[in-house]
Amino acid sequence: SSVLTQPPSVSVAPGQTARITCGGDHIGIRSVHWYQQKPGQAPVMVVYDDTDRPSGIPERFSGSESGNTATLTITRVEAGDEADYYCQVWDSSSDHLGVFGTGTKVTVL
Amino acid sequence: QVQLVESGGGAVQPGRSLRLSCAASGFTFRSHAIHWVRQAPGKGLDWVAVVSHDGSTQFYADSVRGRFTTSRDNSKNTVYLQMNSLRAEDTAMYYCARDHFTENYSGPFDPWGQGTVVSVSS
C-alpha cells in the first residue's frame, strides 16, 4: 500500500507562511486531502481534492500539488494554527485503503 | 448540524471482543459511507475500515481484516464496529467519520466524531 511522508515538524513565526509537504508514489494521480488536529480534539478537514477548501476554513489555508508531492500552505500564520496536520489519500491500486501521512507538528514561535 | 457520536469503548483483555457504535444526526445518513479511523496514544492517524452508504460494501485495513467487522443500520442512523480477538496494539482512540461525498467511499472524511477510547491490556 501507499506510504505518505511528511516532515515531523515545521516551525513558523506569526504572520509568516508555513508549508507542509506530503510525498508518496502516485500522489499526482490521486486526490490529496488535509486534516488539522489540535491537542485533545478530533481532526478537521481543511483542504480536499488537492486544492478545494471546505466552507468555514479560512482562505489562508490552501493546497497544491507538483509531481509526487502535495503541499499544504498556511499564510499569515496565527497562534491558533498550531496543530498536527495530516495528508491522506485513497489507495485503490490493490485493496481499497485509506492512507494517512506520517503527520507534521506545526509550531508557532 | 451534522454530528457523529461514538460509544462503546472501554478496557478489555487481549483476545476479548468489543462493539463500538457511531450514532449520526443532522444529515441524510443513508446517503453517506462511514469510516473508522483510530489513533494510538501519541501516534498518528490510522484508517481502519469503511462501510458504504447502503451497507453492501466494506473495506478493511490489513491490520484488522478478519478480526473487525463494520456494519450499519440505516433505520437507526447508526454504524457499528465489531472488534474481535483484540490485541494490545489495538489500543487507541477510535473515531467515526462521514465520507464527504454522497454514495462514495473513498473519502475525504468530514466531519469526525469526538472518539471513544479502547484500551486492551491484561
Short mmCIF file of C-alpha atoms in Angstrom, two decimals, chain A residues 1 33 35 37 40-45 47-49 54 84 86 88-90 95-102, chain B residues 35 37 39 43-47 50 59-62 65 95 100-101 105-110 112-115:
data_model
loop_
_atom_site.label_atom_id
_atom_site.label_comp_id
_atom_site.label_asym_id
_atom_site.label_seq_id
_atom_site.Cartn_x
_atom_site.Cartn_y
_atom_site.Cartn_z
CA SER A 1 0.00 0.00 0.00
CA HIS A 33 -6.87 15.67 1.48
CA TYR A 35 -6.66 17.48 8.17
CA GLN A 37 -5.82 18.15 14.63
CA GLY A 40 -7.35 16.76 22.59
CA GLN A 41 -9.63 17.33 19.60
CA ALA A 42 -10.85 15.33 16.63
CA PRO A 43 -9.33 16.06 13.21
CA VAL A 44 -10.94 18.66 10.95
CA MET A 45 -10.70 18.65 7.15
CA VAL A 47 -8.38 21.00 2.22
CA TYR A 48 -9.83 18.27 -0.03
CA ASP A 49 -9.33 17.09 -3.59
CA PRO A 54 -14.47 23.41 2.83
CA ASP A 84 -0.79 18.47 13.88
CA TYR A 86 -2.07 15.03 8.18
CA GLN A 88 -4.48 11.49 3.23
CA VAL A 89 -5.23 9.63 0.01
CA TRP A 90 -7.34 6.66 -1.02
CA ASP A 95 -7.07 -3.27 -1.84
CA HIS A 96 -9.23 -0.27 -1.17
CA LEU A 97 -7.48 1.51 1.67
CA GLY A 98 -7.39 4.87 3.36
CA VAL A 99 -3.80 6.04 3.84
CA PHE A 100 -2.63 8.85 6.11
CA GLY A 101 0.64 10.68 6.07
CA THR A 102 3.02 10.49 8.98
CA HIS B 35 -15.25 5.41 8.03
CA VAL B 37 -10.09 5.82 11.99
CA GLN B 39 -5.14 6.94 16.84
CA LYS B 43 0.75 8.45 17.44
CA GLY B 44 -0.67 9.41 14.06
CA LEU B 45 -3.96 8.65 12.35
CA ASP B 46 -4.61 5.11 11.15
CA TRP B 47 -7.53 4.28 8.83
CA VAL B 50 -15.37 1.82 5.82
CA PHE B 59 -13.16 -2.46 3.24
CA TYR B 60 -10.62 -3.00 6.00
CA ALA B 61 -7.03 -2.18 6.82
CA ASP B 62 -4.67 -5.15 6.67
CA ARG B 65 -9.05 -7.63 8.38
CA TYR B 95 -13.16 7.91 15.56
CA HIS B 100 -17.69 13.96 2.49
CA PHE B 101 -19.41 12.94 -0.74
CA TYR B 105 -16.50 5.52 -0.03
CA SER B 106 -13.06 6.85 -0.93
CA GLY B 107 -13.15 9.96 1.25
CA PRO B 108 -12.37 12.58 2.30
CA PHE B 109 -13.56 12.31 5.89
CA ASP B 110 -15.75 15.12 7.11
CA TRP B 112 -15.45 13.41 12.56
CA GLY B 113 -16.91 12.35 15.88
CA GLN B 114 -15.11 13.07 19.14
CA GLY B 115 -13.97 9.48 19.52
#
